[in-house]
């Protein structure tokens, strides 16, 4: 009798666990097919192509900066001096069109950067938690972008402002800078904010920087 | 009393187990690959059209310089061709983007679809595949092909002209076109977003095309 009483709750527990697992599996499958993140891309409409005045030019020493990284810690530009060519990609904001489909392309192009002994730094004016969520959905589950993503959130847009790519509405331009191992700016493209730059322009700029 | 103690212990274990399961579930959801930055809306639930669906638009693609790809498509010479001129009964077009994480994630699966078709004697030569890179340059197409070892021909659509003609709103999108190799072409399938099962997708294409 006692043994039977002991078995009943055990069976109940087993059924309960199995039920929970089945429900979880079902919900996960349904969630996987949702378009939740896509729907979270905020439609910004057509914007003024550029809205800032550059404060640096090709041939200048790149202004140094230190910013917090999504992966923790900080990154400063001068840490790459004499070691790597640096490609800085400013994008206007997380969860917006174009920005959201720019870095995933760079994420599968590491070979190109390696070829030209270069690294990539991504910068936006968003805060770390926002960047964390946004960049996580750019890669496979349990993976992360291979390059550091930095937050120019506080003081707001200070680095973008230093380079002259902070727009009047507080977001940065869609701007590309290549800095060679000597810390000199070799390429600037303040791109039309509504358009994604083609990869070949970047490849040429990296190649040129690496030859200097 | 001893029984109560054992029961309490078991309940604690049960609660701990459920906490672990729920936590694992929540983390799993957070990493589920869904929507993104793809130029258009990606939807995992493909929407197909019947054989009486909209007509397939006319556009020209460059004949590949690569002899292997040229041979696969049954083309010769240089210049351009239309989808209807591909030597096949059905052409599956994947509209994708180098920059689209959905497309990146499903690249291996789509390569498997190609190999599945080529491995079946009843389908090889009858169903061919091509990819069109929405807003991608030739350079980006080549980089994508190299990165994912795509075995079927890819074509750039840098100015989105073809993508717009195809009325594609998101990547990846899959389109099935019934062809006769002489220029006639009829759209039999249009699906936005990816699909989970290659076999089911292929069965649907075969059904809709009457292959």
XYZ file of C-alpha atoms in Angstrom:
423
model
C 0.000 0.000 0.000
C 2.766 2.339 0.977
C 4.705 1.541 -2.175
C 1.630 2.241 -4.300
C 1.164 5.620 -2.624
C 4.745 6.433 -3.397
C 4.367 5.481 -7.061
C 1.405 7.735 -7.744
C 3.153 11.087 -7.229
C 6.143 9.753 -9.146
C 3.911 8.977 -12.114
C 2.245 12.366 -11.793
C 5.623 14.040 -11.789
C 6.656 12.109 -14.889
C 3.473 13.059 -16.732
C 3.868 16.673 -15.666
C 7.486 16.854 -16.870
C 6.599 15.212 -20.156
C 3.720 17.619 -20.669
C 5.941 20.617 -19.958
C 8.553 19.361 -22.420
C 5.935 18.788 -25.126
C 4.414 22.239 -24.642
C 7.883 23.824 -24.701
C 8.807 21.984 -27.878
C 5.598 23.101 -29.552
C 5.971 26.714 -28.541
C 9.631 26.793 -29.609
C 8.773 25.487 -33.060
C 6.036 28.069 -33.486
C 8.272 30.866 -32.237
C 10.962 29.846 -34.692
C 8.606 30.560 -37.542
C 7.522 33.961 -36.325
C 8.559 37.168 -37.991
C 8.914 38.996 -34.696
C 12.342 40.509 -35.251
C 11.548 41.465 -38.828
C 8.514 43.312 -37.635
C 10.733 45.113 -35.138
C 12.733 46.801 -37.878
C 11.575 50.394 -37.600
C 10.657 51.955 -40.946
C 12.522 55.258 -41.039
C 11.466 56.237 -44.547
C 13.694 58.134 -46.941
C 16.152 60.387 -45.156
C 18.378 63.272 -46.174
C 21.396 61.439 -47.693
C 23.946 63.154 -45.433
C 23.486 65.623 -42.596
C 26.836 66.469 -41.060
C 30.179 68.091 -41.802
C 33.343 65.988 -41.697
C 35.953 67.070 -39.185
C 38.700 64.824 -40.554
C 40.135 64.164 -43.994
C 42.254 61.549 -45.746
C 45.860 61.939 -44.572
C 44.922 63.064 -41.055
C 45.896 61.130 -37.984
C 42.703 59.356 -36.940
C 41.345 60.771 -33.663
C 41.771 58.155 -30.971
C 38.781 57.029 -28.932
C 37.804 54.545 -26.288
C 34.343 52.995 -26.239
C 32.578 50.147 -24.451
C 32.087 46.947 -26.421
C 28.980 44.787 -26.539
C 31.123 41.831 -25.565
C 32.381 43.604 -22.468
C 35.393 45.764 -21.783
C 36.486 48.659 -23.921
C 38.204 49.073 -27.245
C 40.453 51.964 -28.141
C 41.544 52.746 -31.662
C 45.240 53.176 -30.923
C 45.493 49.587 -29.676
C 45.665 48.604 -33.347
C 48.519 50.988 -34.199
C 51.378 49.150 -35.929
C 49.336 45.931 -35.751
C 46.291 46.114 -38.001
C 44.640 48.278 -40.584
C 41.283 49.329 -39.173
C 37.975 49.661 -40.927
C 35.428 51.637 -38.910
C 31.800 51.252 -39.874
C 29.472 53.828 -38.346
C 25.834 52.902 -38.874
C 22.970 55.189 -37.878
C 20.944 53.088 -35.478
C 19.985 49.588 -34.414
C 16.693 48.104 -35.592
C 16.501 50.245 -38.690
C 16.542 49.189 -42.357
C 19.862 49.099 -44.236
C 21.867 49.189 -40.969
C 20.409 45.813 -40.116
C 21.587 44.287 -43.369
C 25.066 45.797 -43.520
C 27.038 44.104 -40.751
C 25.733 40.570 -41.485
C 27.535 40.891 -44.824
C 30.734 41.965 -43.075
C 30.260 39.088 -40.666
C 30.729 36.558 -43.488
C 33.644 38.522 -44.964
C 36.308 37.968 -42.310
C 38.523 36.364 -44.934
C 38.580 39.639 -46.843
C 39.724 41.537 -43.752
C 42.335 38.908 -42.943
C 43.641 39.103 -46.492
C 44.396 42.792 -46.025
C 45.627 42.439 -42.455
C 42.692 44.490 -41.255
C 40.122 44.438 -38.527
C 36.645 45.904 -38.370
C 35.045 48.046 -35.695
C 31.316 48.678 -35.769
C 29.971 51.762 -34.000
C 26.484 53.117 -33.380
C 25.073 55.646 -30.921
C 22.852 52.987 -29.319
C 23.366 51.710 -25.794
C 24.875 48.322 -25.015
C 21.662 46.367 -24.242
C 20.083 47.505 -27.498
C 23.197 46.570 -29.450
C 23.363 43.230 -27.675
C 19.843 42.268 -28.745
C 20.254 43.637 -32.252
C 23.567 42.008 -33.073
C 22.541 38.630 -31.608
C 19.933 38.148 -34.318
C 22.514 38.802 -37.041
C 24.184 35.440 -36.606
C 23.458 31.818 -35.966
C 22.265 30.818 -32.511
C 25.132 30.612 -30.026
C 27.397 32.605 -32.329
C 28.384 36.235 -32.264
C 29.805 38.740 -34.711
C 33.549 38.281 -35.171
C 34.264 42.007 -34.831
C 33.735 44.360 -31.878
C 30.583 46.440 -31.817
C 31.024 49.616 -29.810
C 28.492 51.871 -28.168
C 28.900 55.606 -28.737
C 25.928 56.203 -26.468
C 27.331 58.278 -23.610
C 28.423 61.012 -23.939
C 26.004 60.719 -26.784
C 27.671 60.395 -30.183
C 30.965 61.807 -28.896
C 33.112 59.755 -31.285
C 30.795 60.326 -34.238
C 30.964 64.021 -33.456
C 34.765 63.913 -33.244
C 34.893 62.509 -36.771
C 32.137 64.846 -37.990
C 29.563 62.189 -38.784
C 26.905 62.932 -36.150
C 23.680 63.967 -37.795
C 21.435 66.705 -36.459
C 18.892 64.170 -35.186
C 21.450 62.423 -32.970
C 22.208 59.343 -35.067
C 25.426 58.899 -36.967
C 25.940 58.844 -40.709
C 26.418 55.591 -42.558
C 30.132 56.271 -42.731
C 33.192 54.200 -43.486
C 36.742 55.042 -42.463
C 39.881 53.068 -43.202
C 42.880 53.754 -40.988
C 46.257 52.236 -41.778
C 48.701 50.736 -39.315
C 50.350 54.132 -38.836
C 47.053 55.511 -37.593
C 46.479 57.606 -40.724
C 43.059 57.891 -42.354
C 43.343 56.496 -45.891
C 39.692 56.295 -46.927
C 36.459 58.049 -46.041
C 33.003 57.334 -47.394
C 30.144 59.223 -45.819
C 27.583 57.206 -47.658
C 24.009 58.066 -48.547
C 22.262 56.962 -45.348
C 19.538 55.295 -47.401
C 21.920 53.037 -49.299
C 24.213 50.197 -48.373
C 27.811 50.528 -49.597
C 28.969 47.738 -51.900
C 31.585 45.366 -50.591
C 34.014 45.879 -53.473
C 34.589 49.528 -52.529
C 35.581 48.363 -49.087
C 37.857 45.676 -50.526
C 39.665 48.235 -52.676
C 40.070 50.616 -49.748
C 41.497 47.884 -47.531
C 43.876 46.775 -50.247
C 45.121 50.342 -50.719
C 45.600 50.839 -46.983
C 47.571 47.638 -46.681
C 49.914 48.652 -49.478
C 50.928 51.848 -47.707
C 7.070 10.925 8.308
C 9.809 9.365 6.286
C 7.409 9.207 3.336
C 6.702 12.962 3.675
C 10.389 13.743 3.681
C 10.904 11.697 0.541
C 7.928 13.429 -1.104
C 9.305 16.856 -0.221
C 12.667 15.911 -1.648
C 11.058 14.707 -4.856
C 8.969 17.853 -5.172
C 12.095 19.938 -4.798
C 13.783 17.930 -7.534
C 10.737 18.354 -9.751
C 10.695 22.122 -9.234
C 14.427 22.321 -9.946
C 13.966 20.289 -13.113
C 11.138 22.521 -14.319
C 13.175 25.649 -13.603
C 16.034 24.237 -15.697
C 13.681 23.292 -18.550
C 11.963 26.687 -18.567
C 15.298 28.523 -18.434
C 16.638 26.445 -21.308
C 13.462 27.163 -23.237
C 13.704 30.903 -22.742
C 17.344 30.962 -23.853
C 16.409 28.849 -26.853
C 13.728 31.323 -27.892
C 16.115 34.224 -27.574
C 18.445 32.696 -30.115
C 15.864 31.512 -32.593
C 16.791 32.769 -36.011
C 14.014 34.962 -37.247
C 13.521 38.234 -39.050
C 16.168 40.775 -39.597
C 17.615 43.205 -41.919
C 16.855 41.398 -45.106
C 15.787 43.940 -47.684
C 12.328 42.646 -47.416
C 10.186 40.741 -45.019
C 11.226 37.148 -44.546
C 8.533 34.722 -43.497
C 9.245 31.124 -42.694
C 5.739 30.182 -43.739
C 6.007 30.090 -47.507
C 2.973 31.165 -49.465
C 2.563 29.252 -52.676
C 0.455 30.025 -55.682
C -1.311 27.520 -57.865
C -0.413 26.633 -61.423
C -2.853 29.363 -62.442
C -0.781 31.971 -60.606
C 0.559 35.193 -62.064
C 2.535 35.151 -65.284
C 6.275 35.099 -65.007
C 7.947 38.385 -65.977
C 10.366 38.640 -68.855
C 13.936 39.574 -68.003
C 17.364 38.742 -69.305
C 20.254 37.206 -67.388
C 23.864 37.008 -68.576
C 24.962 33.624 -69.912
C 27.549 32.417 -67.400
C 31.177 32.504 -68.480
C 31.780 29.384 -66.435
C 31.476 26.354 -68.752
C 30.165 24.138 -65.969
C 27.320 26.502 -65.175
C 26.624 27.068 -68.846
C 26.384 23.329 -69.388
C 24.136 22.894 -66.334
C 21.694 25.443 -67.723
C 21.903 23.948 -71.230
C 23.056 27.226 -72.747
C 25.768 28.038 -75.241
C 27.579 31.078 -76.581
C 27.513 34.433 -74.833
C 25.086 37.276 -74.282
C 21.903 36.883 -72.335
C 19.127 34.355 -71.813
C 15.656 34.129 -70.348
C 14.619 31.698 -67.640
C 12.352 29.970 -70.174
C 15.400 29.071 -72.249
C 17.007 26.992 -69.512
C 17.057 23.349 -70.555
C 14.741 21.939 -67.925
C 11.079 21.379 -67.126
C 11.100 23.469 -63.946
C 13.460 26.172 -62.698
C 13.645 26.978 -58.993
C 14.801 30.538 -58.402
C 16.089 31.607 -55.016
C 16.058 35.370 -54.556
C 18.599 35.946 -51.817
C 21.038 38.516 -50.514
C 24.667 38.343 -49.469
C 23.670 40.507 -46.499
C 20.630 38.498 -45.377
C 21.220 36.326 -42.275
C 18.225 34.145 -43.198
C 19.845 33.334 -46.517
C 23.205 32.774 -44.848
C 21.654 30.386 -42.336
C 19.801 28.395 -44.976
C 22.612 28.296 -47.559
C 23.679 24.760 -46.628
C 20.082 23.555 -46.726
C 19.547 25.008 -50.192
C 22.781 23.400 -51.368
C 21.346 20.116 -50.079
C 18.196 20.727 -52.105
C 20.339 21.048 -55.234
C 22.186 17.825 -54.407
C 18.890 16.074 -53.682
C 17.618 16.983 -57.152
C 20.864 16.020 -58.861
C 20.902 12.734 -56.994
C 17.501 11.619 -58.209
C 17.451 10.079 -61.670
C 13.817 11.123 -62.161
C 14.568 14.795 -61.407
C 18.133 15.387 -62.619
C 18.023 17.532 -65.720
C 14.328 18.268 -65.234
C 14.599 20.639 -62.272
C 17.346 23.267 -62.329
C 18.187 25.928 -59.769
C 19.481 29.478 -60.029
C 19.923 32.275 -57.501
C 19.359 35.995 -57.941
C 21.134 38.316 -55.521
C 18.806 41.188 -54.629
C 20.729 44.465 -54.543
C 23.984 42.507 -54.700
C 26.931 43.283 -56.942
C 28.789 40.660 -58.956
C 31.587 40.909 -56.381
C 29.193 40.159 -53.543
C 27.638 37.262 -55.461
C 31.072 35.743 -56.001
C 31.903 36.195 -52.317
C 28.643 34.482 -51.300
C 29.248 31.632 -53.723
C 32.735 31.101 -52.395
C 31.714 31.424 -48.752
C 28.896 28.877 -48.969
C 30.157 26.733 -51.865
C 26.913 27.282 -53.755
C 26.808 24.653 -56.521
C 24.226 26.320 -58.792
C 24.540 29.541 -60.846
C 24.027 32.882 -59.093
C 23.292 36.190 -60.777
C 23.570 39.717 -59.359
C 20.627 42.104 -59.393
C 22.449 45.210 -58.311
C 19.723 47.713 -59.149
C 16.864 45.439 -57.981
C 15.293 45.532 -61.455
C 14.691 41.777 -61.598
C 13.720 41.523 -57.934
C 11.063 44.183 -58.460
C 9.774 42.507 -61.620
C 9.428 39.297 -59.649
C 7.463 41.239 -56.995
C 9.757 39.898 -54.306
C 9.319 41.659 -50.980
C 11.803 39.751 -48.815
C 14.732 37.398 -48.908
C 14.899 34.548 -49.236
C 12.029 34.041 -51.654
C 11.627 30.939 -53.774
C 9.895 30.904 -57.145
C 9.070 27.859 -59.240
C 8.828 28.362 -62.985
C 7.630 25.796 -65.498
C 9.739 26.079 -68.654
C 10.182 24.266 -71.953
C 13.687 25.327 -72.913
C 12.308 27.295 -75.858
C 11.435 30.468 -74.018
C 8.026 29.626 -72.588
C 7.808 30.192 -68.861
C 5.000 30.021 -66.325
C 5.210 30.712 -62.624
C 3.846 27.833 -60.548
C 5.163 28.618 -57.080
C 5.959 31.722 -55.060
C 7.098 31.372 -51.468
C 8.394 34.124 -49.205
C 10.784 33.010 -46.507
C 12.532 29.731 -46.177
C 11.155 26.260 -45.700
C 11.980 23.606 -43.168
C 11.811 20.459 -45.237
C 13.482 20.098 -48.643
C 11.538 16.954 -49.462
C 8.170 18.591 -48.793
C 9.193 21.639 -50.821
C 10.268 19.481 -53.727
C 7.056 17.458 -53.591
C 5.073 20.707 -53.730
C 7.069 21.953 -56.718
C 6.539 18.649 -58.525
C 2.808 18.728 -57.768
C 2.302 22.314 -58.887
C 4.334 21.911 -62.049
C 2.729 18.608 -62.988
C 6.165 17.084 -63.455
